[in-house]
Short mmCIF file of C-alpha atoms and ligand atoms in Angstrom, two decimals:
data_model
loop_
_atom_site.label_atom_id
_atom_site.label_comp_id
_atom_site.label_asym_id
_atom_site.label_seq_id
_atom_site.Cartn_x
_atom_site.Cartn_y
_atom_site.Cartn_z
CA UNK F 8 6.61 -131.02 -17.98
CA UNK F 9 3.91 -133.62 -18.33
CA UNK F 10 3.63 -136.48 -16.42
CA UNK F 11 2.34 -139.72 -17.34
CA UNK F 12 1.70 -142.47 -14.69
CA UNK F 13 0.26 -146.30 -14.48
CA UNK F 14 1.25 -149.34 -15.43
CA UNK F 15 0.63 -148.14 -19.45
CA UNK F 16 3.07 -145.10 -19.09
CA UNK F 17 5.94 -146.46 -21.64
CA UNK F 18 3.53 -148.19 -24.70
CA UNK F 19 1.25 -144.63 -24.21
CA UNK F 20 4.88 -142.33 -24.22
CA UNK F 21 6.15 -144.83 -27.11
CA UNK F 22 3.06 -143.60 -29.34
CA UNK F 23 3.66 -140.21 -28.70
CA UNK F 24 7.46 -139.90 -28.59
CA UNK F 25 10.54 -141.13 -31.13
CA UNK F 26 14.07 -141.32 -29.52
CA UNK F 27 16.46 -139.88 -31.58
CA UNK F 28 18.36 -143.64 -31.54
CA UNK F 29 15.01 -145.38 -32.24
CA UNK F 30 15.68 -147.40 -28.80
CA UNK F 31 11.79 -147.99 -27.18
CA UNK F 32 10.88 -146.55 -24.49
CA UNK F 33 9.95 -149.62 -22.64
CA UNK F 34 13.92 -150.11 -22.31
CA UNK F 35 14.39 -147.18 -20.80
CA UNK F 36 15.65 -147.79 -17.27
CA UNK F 37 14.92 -146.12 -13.89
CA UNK F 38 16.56 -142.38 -13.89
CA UNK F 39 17.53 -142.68 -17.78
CA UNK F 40 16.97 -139.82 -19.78
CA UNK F 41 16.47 -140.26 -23.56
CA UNK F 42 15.78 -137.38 -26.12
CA UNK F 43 13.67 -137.26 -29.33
CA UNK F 44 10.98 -136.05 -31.30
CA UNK F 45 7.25 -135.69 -30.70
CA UNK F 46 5.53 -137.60 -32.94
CA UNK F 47 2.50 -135.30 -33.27
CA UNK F 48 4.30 -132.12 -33.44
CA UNK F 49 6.83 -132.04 -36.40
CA UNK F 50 10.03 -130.63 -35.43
CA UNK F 51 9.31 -130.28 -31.66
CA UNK F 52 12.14 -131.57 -29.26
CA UNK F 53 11.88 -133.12 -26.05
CA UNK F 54 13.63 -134.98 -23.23
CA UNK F 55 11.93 -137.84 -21.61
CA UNK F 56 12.98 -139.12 -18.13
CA UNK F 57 11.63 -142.45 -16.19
CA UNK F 58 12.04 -141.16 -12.57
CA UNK F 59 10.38 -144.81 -11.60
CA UNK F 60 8.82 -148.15 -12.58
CA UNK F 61 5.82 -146.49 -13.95
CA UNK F 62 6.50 -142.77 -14.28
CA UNK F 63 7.97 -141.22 -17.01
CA UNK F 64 7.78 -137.78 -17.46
CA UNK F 65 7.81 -135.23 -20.89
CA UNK F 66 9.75 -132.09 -21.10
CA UNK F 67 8.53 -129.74 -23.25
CA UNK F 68 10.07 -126.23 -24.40
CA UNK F 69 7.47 -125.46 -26.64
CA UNK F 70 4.92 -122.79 -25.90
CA UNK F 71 1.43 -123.87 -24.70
CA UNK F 72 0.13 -124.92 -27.76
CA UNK F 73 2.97 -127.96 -28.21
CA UNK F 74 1.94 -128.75 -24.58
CA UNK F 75 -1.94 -128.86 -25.16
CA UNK F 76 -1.16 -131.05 -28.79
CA UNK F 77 1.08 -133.34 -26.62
CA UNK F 78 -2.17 -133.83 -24.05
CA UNK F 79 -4.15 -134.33 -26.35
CA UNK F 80 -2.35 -137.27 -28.28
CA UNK F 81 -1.71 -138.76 -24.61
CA UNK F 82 -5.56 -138.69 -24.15
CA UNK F 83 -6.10 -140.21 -27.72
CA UNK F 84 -3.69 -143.36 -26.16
CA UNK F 85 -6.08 -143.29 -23.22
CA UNK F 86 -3.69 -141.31 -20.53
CA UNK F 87 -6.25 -138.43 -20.07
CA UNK F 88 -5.14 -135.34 -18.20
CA UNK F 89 -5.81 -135.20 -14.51
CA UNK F 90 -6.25 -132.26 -12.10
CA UNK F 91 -3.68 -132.47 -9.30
CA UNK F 92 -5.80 -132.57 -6.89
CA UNK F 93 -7.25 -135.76 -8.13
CA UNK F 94 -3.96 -136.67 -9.15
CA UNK F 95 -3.14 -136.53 -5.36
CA UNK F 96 -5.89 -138.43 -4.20
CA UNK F 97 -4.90 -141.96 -6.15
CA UNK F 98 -1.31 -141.03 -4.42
CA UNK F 99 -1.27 -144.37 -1.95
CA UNK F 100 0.24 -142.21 1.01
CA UNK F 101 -0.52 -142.20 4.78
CA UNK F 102 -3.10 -138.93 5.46
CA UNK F 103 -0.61 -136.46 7.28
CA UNK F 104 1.78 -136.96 4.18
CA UNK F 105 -1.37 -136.26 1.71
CA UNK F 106 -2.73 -133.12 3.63
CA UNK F 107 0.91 -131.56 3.55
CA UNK F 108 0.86 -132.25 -0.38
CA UNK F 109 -2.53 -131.03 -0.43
CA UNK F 110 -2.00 -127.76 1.50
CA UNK F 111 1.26 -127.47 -0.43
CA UNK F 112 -0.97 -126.32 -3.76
CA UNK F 113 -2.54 -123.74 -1.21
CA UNK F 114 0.88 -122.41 0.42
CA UNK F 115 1.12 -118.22 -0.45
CA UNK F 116 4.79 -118.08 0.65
CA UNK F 117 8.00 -119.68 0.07
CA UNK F 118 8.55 -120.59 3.56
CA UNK F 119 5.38 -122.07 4.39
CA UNK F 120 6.11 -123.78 1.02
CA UNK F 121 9.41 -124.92 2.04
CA UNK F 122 7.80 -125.99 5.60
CA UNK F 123 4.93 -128.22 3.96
CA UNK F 124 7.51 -129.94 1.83
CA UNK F 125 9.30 -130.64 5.02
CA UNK F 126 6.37 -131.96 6.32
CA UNK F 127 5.40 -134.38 3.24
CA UNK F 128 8.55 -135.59 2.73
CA UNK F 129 10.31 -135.78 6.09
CA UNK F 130 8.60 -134.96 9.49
CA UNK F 131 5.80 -136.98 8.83
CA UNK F 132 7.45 -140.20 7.31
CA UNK F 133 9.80 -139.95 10.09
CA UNK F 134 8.02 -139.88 12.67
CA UNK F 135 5.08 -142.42 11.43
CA UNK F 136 8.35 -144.72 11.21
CA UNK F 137 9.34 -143.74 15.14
CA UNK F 138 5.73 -144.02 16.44
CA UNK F 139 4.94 -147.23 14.46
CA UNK F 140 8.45 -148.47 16.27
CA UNK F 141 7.13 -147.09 19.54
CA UNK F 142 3.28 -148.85 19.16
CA UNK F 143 4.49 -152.01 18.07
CA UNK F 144 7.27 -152.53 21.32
CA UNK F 145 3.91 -151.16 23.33
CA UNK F 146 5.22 -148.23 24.39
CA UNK F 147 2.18 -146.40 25.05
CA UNK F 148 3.58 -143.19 27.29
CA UNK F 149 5.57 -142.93 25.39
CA UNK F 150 2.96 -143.17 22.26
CA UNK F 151 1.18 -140.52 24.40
CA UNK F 152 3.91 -138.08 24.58
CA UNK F 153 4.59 -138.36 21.04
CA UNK F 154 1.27 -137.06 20.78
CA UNK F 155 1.17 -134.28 22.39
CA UNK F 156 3.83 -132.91 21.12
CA UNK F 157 2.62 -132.78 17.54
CA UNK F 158 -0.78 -131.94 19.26
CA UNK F 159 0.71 -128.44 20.57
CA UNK F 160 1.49 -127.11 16.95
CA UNK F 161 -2.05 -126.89 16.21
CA UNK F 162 -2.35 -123.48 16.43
CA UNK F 163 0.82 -122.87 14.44
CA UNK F 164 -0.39 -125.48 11.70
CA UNK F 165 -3.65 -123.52 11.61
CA UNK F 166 -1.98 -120.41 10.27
CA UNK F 167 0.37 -122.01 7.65
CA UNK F 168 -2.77 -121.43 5.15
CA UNK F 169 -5.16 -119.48 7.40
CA UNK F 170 -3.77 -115.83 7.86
CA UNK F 171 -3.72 -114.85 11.23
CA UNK F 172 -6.12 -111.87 11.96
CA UNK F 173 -4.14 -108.61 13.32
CA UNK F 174 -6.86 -105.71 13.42
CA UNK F 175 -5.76 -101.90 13.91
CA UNK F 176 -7.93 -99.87 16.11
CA UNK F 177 -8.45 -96.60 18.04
CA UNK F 178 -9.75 -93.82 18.39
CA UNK F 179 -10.65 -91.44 15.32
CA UNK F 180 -7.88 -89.65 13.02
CA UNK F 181 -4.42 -91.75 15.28
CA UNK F 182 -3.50 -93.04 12.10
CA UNK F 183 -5.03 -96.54 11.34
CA UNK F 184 -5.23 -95.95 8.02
CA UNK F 185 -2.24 -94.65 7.51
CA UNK F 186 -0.50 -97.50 9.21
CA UNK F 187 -2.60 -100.27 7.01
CA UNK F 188 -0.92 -98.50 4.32
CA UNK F 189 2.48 -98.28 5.56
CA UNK F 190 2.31 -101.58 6.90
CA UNK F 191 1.21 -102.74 3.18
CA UNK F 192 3.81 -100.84 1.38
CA UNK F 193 0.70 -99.32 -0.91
CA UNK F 194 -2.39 -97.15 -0.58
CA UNK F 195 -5.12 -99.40 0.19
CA UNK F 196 -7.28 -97.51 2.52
CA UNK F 197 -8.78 -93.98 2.21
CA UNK F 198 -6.43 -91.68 4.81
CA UNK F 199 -7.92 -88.29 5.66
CA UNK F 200 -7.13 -85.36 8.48
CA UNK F 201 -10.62 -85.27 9.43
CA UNK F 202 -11.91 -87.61 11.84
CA UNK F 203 -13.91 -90.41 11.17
CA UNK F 204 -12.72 -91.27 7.82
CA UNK F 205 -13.10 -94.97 7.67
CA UNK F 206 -16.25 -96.32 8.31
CA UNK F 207 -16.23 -100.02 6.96
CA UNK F 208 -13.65 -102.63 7.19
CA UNK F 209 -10.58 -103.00 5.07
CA UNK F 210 -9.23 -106.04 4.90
CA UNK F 211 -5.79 -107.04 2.95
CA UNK F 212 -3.47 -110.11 3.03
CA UNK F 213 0.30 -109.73 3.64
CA UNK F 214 2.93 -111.63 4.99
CA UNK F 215 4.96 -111.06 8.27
CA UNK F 216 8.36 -113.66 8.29
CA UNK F 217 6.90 -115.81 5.88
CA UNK F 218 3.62 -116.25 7.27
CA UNK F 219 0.53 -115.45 5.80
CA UNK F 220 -1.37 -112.20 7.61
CA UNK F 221 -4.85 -110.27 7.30
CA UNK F 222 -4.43 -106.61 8.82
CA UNK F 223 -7.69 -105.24 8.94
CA UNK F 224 -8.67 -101.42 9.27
CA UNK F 225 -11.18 -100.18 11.74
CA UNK F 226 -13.90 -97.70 12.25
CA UNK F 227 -12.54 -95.27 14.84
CA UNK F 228 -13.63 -95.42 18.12
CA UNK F 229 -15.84 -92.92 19.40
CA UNK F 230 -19.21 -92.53 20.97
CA UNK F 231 -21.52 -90.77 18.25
CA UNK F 232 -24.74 -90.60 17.52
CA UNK F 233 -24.34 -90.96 13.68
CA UNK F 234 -26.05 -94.35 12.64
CA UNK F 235 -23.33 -94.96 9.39
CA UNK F 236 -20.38 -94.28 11.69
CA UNK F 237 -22.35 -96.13 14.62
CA UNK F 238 -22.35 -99.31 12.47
CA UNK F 239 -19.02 -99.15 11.10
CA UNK F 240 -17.76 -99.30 15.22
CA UNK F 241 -20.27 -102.27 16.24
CA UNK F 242 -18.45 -103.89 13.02
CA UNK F 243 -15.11 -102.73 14.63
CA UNK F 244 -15.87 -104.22 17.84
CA UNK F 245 -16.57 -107.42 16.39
CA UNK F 246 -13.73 -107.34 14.25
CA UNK F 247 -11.62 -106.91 17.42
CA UNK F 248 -13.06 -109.92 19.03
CA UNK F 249 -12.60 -112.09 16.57
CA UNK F 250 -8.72 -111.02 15.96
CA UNK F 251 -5.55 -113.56 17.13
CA UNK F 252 -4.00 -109.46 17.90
CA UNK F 253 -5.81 -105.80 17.82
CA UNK F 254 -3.02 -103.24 17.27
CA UNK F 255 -4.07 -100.96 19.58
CA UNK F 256 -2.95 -97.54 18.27
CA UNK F 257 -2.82 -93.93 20.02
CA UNK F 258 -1.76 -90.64 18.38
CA UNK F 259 1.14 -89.72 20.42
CA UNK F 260 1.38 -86.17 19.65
CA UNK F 261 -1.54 -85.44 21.52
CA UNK F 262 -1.79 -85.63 25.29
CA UNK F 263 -2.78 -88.68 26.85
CA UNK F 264 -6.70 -88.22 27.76
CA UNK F 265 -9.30 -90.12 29.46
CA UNK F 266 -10.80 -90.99 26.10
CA UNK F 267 -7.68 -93.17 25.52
CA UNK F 268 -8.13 -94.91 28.67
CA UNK F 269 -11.67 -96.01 27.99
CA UNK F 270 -10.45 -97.14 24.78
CA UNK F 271 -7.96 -98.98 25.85
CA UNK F 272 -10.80 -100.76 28.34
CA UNK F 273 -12.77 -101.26 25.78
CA UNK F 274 -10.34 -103.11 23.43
CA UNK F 275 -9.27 -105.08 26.43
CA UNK F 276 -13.14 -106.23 27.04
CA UNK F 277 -13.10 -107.55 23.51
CA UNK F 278 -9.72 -109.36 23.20
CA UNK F 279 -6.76 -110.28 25.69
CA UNK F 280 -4.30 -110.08 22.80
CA UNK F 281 -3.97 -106.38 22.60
CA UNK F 282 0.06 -104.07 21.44
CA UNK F 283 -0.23 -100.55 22.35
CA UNK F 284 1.24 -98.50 19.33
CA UNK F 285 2.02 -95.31 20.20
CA UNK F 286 1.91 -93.59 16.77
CA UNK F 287 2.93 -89.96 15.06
CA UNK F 288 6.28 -90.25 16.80
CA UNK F 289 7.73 -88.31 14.47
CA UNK F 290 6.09 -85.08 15.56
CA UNK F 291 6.38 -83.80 19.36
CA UNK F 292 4.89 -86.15 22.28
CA UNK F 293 1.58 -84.88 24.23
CA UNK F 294 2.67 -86.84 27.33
CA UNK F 295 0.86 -89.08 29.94
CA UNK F 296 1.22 -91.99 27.49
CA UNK F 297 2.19 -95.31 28.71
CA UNK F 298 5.17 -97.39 27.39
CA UNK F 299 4.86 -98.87 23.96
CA UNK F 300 5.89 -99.61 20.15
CA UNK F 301 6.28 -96.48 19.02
CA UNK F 302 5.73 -96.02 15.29
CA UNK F 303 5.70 -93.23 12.36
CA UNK F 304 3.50 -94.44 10.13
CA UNK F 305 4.20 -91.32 7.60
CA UNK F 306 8.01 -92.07 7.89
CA UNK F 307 8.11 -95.65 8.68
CA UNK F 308 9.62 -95.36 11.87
CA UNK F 309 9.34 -98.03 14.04
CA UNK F 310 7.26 -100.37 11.57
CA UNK F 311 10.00 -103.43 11.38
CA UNK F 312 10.09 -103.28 15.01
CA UNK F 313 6.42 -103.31 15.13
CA UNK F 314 5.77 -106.14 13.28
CA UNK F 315 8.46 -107.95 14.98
CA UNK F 316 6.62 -107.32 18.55
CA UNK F 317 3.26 -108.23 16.56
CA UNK F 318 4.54 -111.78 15.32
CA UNK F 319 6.31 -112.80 18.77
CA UNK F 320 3.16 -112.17 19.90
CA UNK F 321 1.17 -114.19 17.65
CA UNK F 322 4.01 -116.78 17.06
CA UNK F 323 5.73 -117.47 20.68
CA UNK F 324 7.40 -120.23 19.41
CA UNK F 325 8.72 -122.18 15.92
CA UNK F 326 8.76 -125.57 15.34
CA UNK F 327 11.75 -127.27 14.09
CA UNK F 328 11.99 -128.07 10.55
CA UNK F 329 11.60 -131.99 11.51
CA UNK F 330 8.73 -131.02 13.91
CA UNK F 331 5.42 -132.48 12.44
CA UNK F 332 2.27 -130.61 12.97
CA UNK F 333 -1.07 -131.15 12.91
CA UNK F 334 -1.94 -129.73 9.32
CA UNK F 335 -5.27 -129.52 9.10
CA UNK F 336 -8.79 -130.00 10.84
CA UNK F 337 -9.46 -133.95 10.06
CA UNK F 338 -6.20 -134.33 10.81
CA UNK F 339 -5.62 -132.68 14.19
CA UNK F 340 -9.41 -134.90 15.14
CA UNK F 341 -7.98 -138.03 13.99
CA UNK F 342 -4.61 -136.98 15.96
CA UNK F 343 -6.78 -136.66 19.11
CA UNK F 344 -8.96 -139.68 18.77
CA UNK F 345 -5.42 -141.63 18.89
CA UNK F 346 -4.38 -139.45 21.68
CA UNK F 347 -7.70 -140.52 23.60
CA UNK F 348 -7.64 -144.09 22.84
CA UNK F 349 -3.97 -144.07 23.80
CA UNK F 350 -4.33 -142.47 27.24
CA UNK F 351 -7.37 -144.64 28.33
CA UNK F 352 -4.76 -147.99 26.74
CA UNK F 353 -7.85 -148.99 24.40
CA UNK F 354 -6.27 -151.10 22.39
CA UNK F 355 -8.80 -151.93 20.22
CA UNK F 356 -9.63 -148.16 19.34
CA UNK F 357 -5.68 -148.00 19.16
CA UNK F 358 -5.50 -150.74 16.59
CA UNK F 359 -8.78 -149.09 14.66
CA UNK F 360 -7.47 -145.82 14.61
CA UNK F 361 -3.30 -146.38 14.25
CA UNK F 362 -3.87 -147.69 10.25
CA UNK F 363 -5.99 -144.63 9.69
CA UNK F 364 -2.75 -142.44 10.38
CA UNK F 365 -0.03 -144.24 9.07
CA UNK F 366 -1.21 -146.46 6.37
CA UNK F 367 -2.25 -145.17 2.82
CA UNK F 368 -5.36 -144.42 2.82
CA UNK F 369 -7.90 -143.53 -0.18
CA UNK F 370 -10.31 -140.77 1.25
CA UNK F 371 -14.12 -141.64 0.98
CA UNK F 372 -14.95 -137.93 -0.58
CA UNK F 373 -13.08 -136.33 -3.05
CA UNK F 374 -11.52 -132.75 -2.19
CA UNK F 375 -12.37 -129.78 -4.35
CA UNK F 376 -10.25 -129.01 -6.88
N1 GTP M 25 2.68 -86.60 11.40
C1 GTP M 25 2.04 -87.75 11.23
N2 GTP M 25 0.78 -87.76 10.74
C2 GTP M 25 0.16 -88.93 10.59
C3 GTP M 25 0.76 -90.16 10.91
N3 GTP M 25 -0.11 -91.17 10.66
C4 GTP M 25 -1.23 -90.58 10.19
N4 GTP M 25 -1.07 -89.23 10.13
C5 GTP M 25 -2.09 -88.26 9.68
O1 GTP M 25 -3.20 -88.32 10.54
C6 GTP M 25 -4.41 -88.08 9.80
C7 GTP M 25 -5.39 -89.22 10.01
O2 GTP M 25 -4.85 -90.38 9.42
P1 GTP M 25 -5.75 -91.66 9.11
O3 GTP M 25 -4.82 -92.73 8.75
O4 GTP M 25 -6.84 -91.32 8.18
O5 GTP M 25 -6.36 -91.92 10.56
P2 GTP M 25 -7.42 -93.02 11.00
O6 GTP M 25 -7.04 -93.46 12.37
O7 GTP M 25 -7.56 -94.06 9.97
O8 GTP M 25 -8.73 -92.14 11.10
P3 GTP M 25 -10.28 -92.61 11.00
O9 GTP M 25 -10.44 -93.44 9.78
O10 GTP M 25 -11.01 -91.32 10.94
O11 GTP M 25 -10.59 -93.35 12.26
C8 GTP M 25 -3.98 -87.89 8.35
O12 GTP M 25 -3.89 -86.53 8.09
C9 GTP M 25 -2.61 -88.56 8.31
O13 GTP M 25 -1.80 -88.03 7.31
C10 GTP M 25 2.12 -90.13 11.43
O14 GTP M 25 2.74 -91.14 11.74
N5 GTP M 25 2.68 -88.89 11.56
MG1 MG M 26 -9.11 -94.64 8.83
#
């Protein structure tokens, strides 16, 4: 489907396109549809629909080469392709309604998909409408609550496009590897009996629920004096740190030792957001472990479960679908400014800052494409 926009669209789409009753298609009204010929491509078919004043849009079945001919014959009329992203830009929308758009082109799942669209095309108008309503009776706790509210979805907003970071760690040979894999549904990192088998990070991308997830595998943890395996646990280490959840994982089949203790300490000096997987619980328990998500990464035991307990942790709550949220970083600043200027009652700052939300705005840079 190509679109074509401005106040040109019908004389550009009349040089390109023949209705099959010869009627122009400057008398087209809103919402018709009218089919016809391309005019450039002999025999090729299409439907052409106004869905507004100056939009009118091309439907194609032809395969990629009646699509580039049509573009180019628009371009020869002067209605040169644009890249959405620039597309989006000229769109004359308030700046919460353009970053869900925006982030919309980025979205890896349906859901979060489904959630930005929300966002663009509900949440955000609505509540601009409510909050404009709210400012201009001079409501300003109430303004002020408003606020916060959308302000405490930041870090959920965050991870609609930036995967959360869940890291796998323990000691040498519990299984890390094996539950990356599992976790993954395919063979992604190296798994070996002997000990000490992965030495540099492994990263991957999945999903949990819709949301978008990097697992990471870890050295295991061990003191050594090896300087390969040395680095690939200093990388560990800081991979834990920087994690929203370390998977803490034990082999279950063995007895519980002291080792496992000072691993556990040593994960918990790194990060406070730390599950205890108790994995290998398919073959006989050791003992002495404490409580926890017990897994079977060879059989898969456990694993739905596991990632449930994972993303409760990481998500303790979900927004509503009308809930808007703080997409992105100039928004969530621009959200706070407002915040600011509305708890000290500046109402100068207010009336500075209030038309940068809710009016259209055109941005001074461009995005990348
Ligand atoms: N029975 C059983 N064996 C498992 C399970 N998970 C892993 N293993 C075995 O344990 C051994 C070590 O597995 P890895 O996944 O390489 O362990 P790791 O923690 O990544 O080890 P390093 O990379 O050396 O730190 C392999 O022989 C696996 O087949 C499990 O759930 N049950
Ligand atoms: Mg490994």
């Amino acid at each position: 489907m190509v679109r074509i926009e401005g106040p040109r669209a019908a004389a550009v789409v009349e040089q390109v396109f023949r209705h099959v009753g010869r009627v122009p298609v400057a008398r087209m009204r809103q919402d018709g549809v009218y089919f016809g010929h391309l005019l450039q491509v002999p025999g090729e078919e299409v439907v052409v629909c106004r869905p507004g004043p100056q939009t009118l849009e091309i439907h194609c079945h032809g395969g990629p080469q009646v699509v580039q001919a049509l573009l180019e014959a628009l371009a020869a009329q002067g209605a040169p392709p644009a890249p959405w992203s620039v597309w989006l830009e000229q769109k004359p929308e308030p700046l919460p309604v353009r970053t869900a758009l925006y982030l919309l082109g980025q979205a890896a799942t349906e859901k979060v998909a489904r959630l930005l669209w929300h966002q663009a095309h509900l949440a955000w108008p609505r509540w601009l409408e409510q909050a404009g309503a709210v400012l201009r009776r001079g409501e300003l706790a109430e303004l002020e609550c408003l606020l916060r509210e959308v302000l405490g979805w930041e870090d959920f907003a965050r991870h609609l496009i930036e995967p959360y970071q869940v890291v796998l760690a323990g000691r040498p040979n519990v299984g890390k590897s094996t539950l990356l894999n599992a976790l993954l549904g395919f063979q992604r990192a190296v798994v070996h009996p002997a000990a000490g088998t992965t030495r540099d990070l492994v990263q991957q991308t999945t999903a949990w629920d819709g949301l978008p997830i990097r697992l990471s595998d870890t050295a295991g943890y061990r003191a050594t004096d090896e300087p390969l395996e040395r680095e690939g646990i200093r990388l560990a280490a800081r991979c834990w740190a920087e994690a929203n959840l370390v998977l803490a994982v034990l082999d279950r089949s063995r007895p519980w030792e002291e080792e496992d203790a000072r691993f556990l300490r040593a994960v918990g000096q790194h990060n406070s957001q730390v599950l205890v997987v108790l994995n290998k619980c398919d073959l006989p328990p050791g003992g002495g472990h404490p409580p926890a998500v017990e897994v079977s990464a060879l059989t898969g035991h456990g694993l739905q479960r596991l990632q449930q307990e994972a993303l409760a942790r990481l998500v303790p709550r979900w927004p509503k679908l009308q809930q808007p949220l703080p997409l992105d970083a100039p928004l969530g600043q621009l959200l706070r400014q407002l915040l600011r200027a509305v708890t000290q009652r500046d109402t100068t700052a207010i009336a500075r800052l209030w038309p940068q939300l809710a009016e259209p705005q055109q941005p001074e840079e461009k995005r990348p494409e």
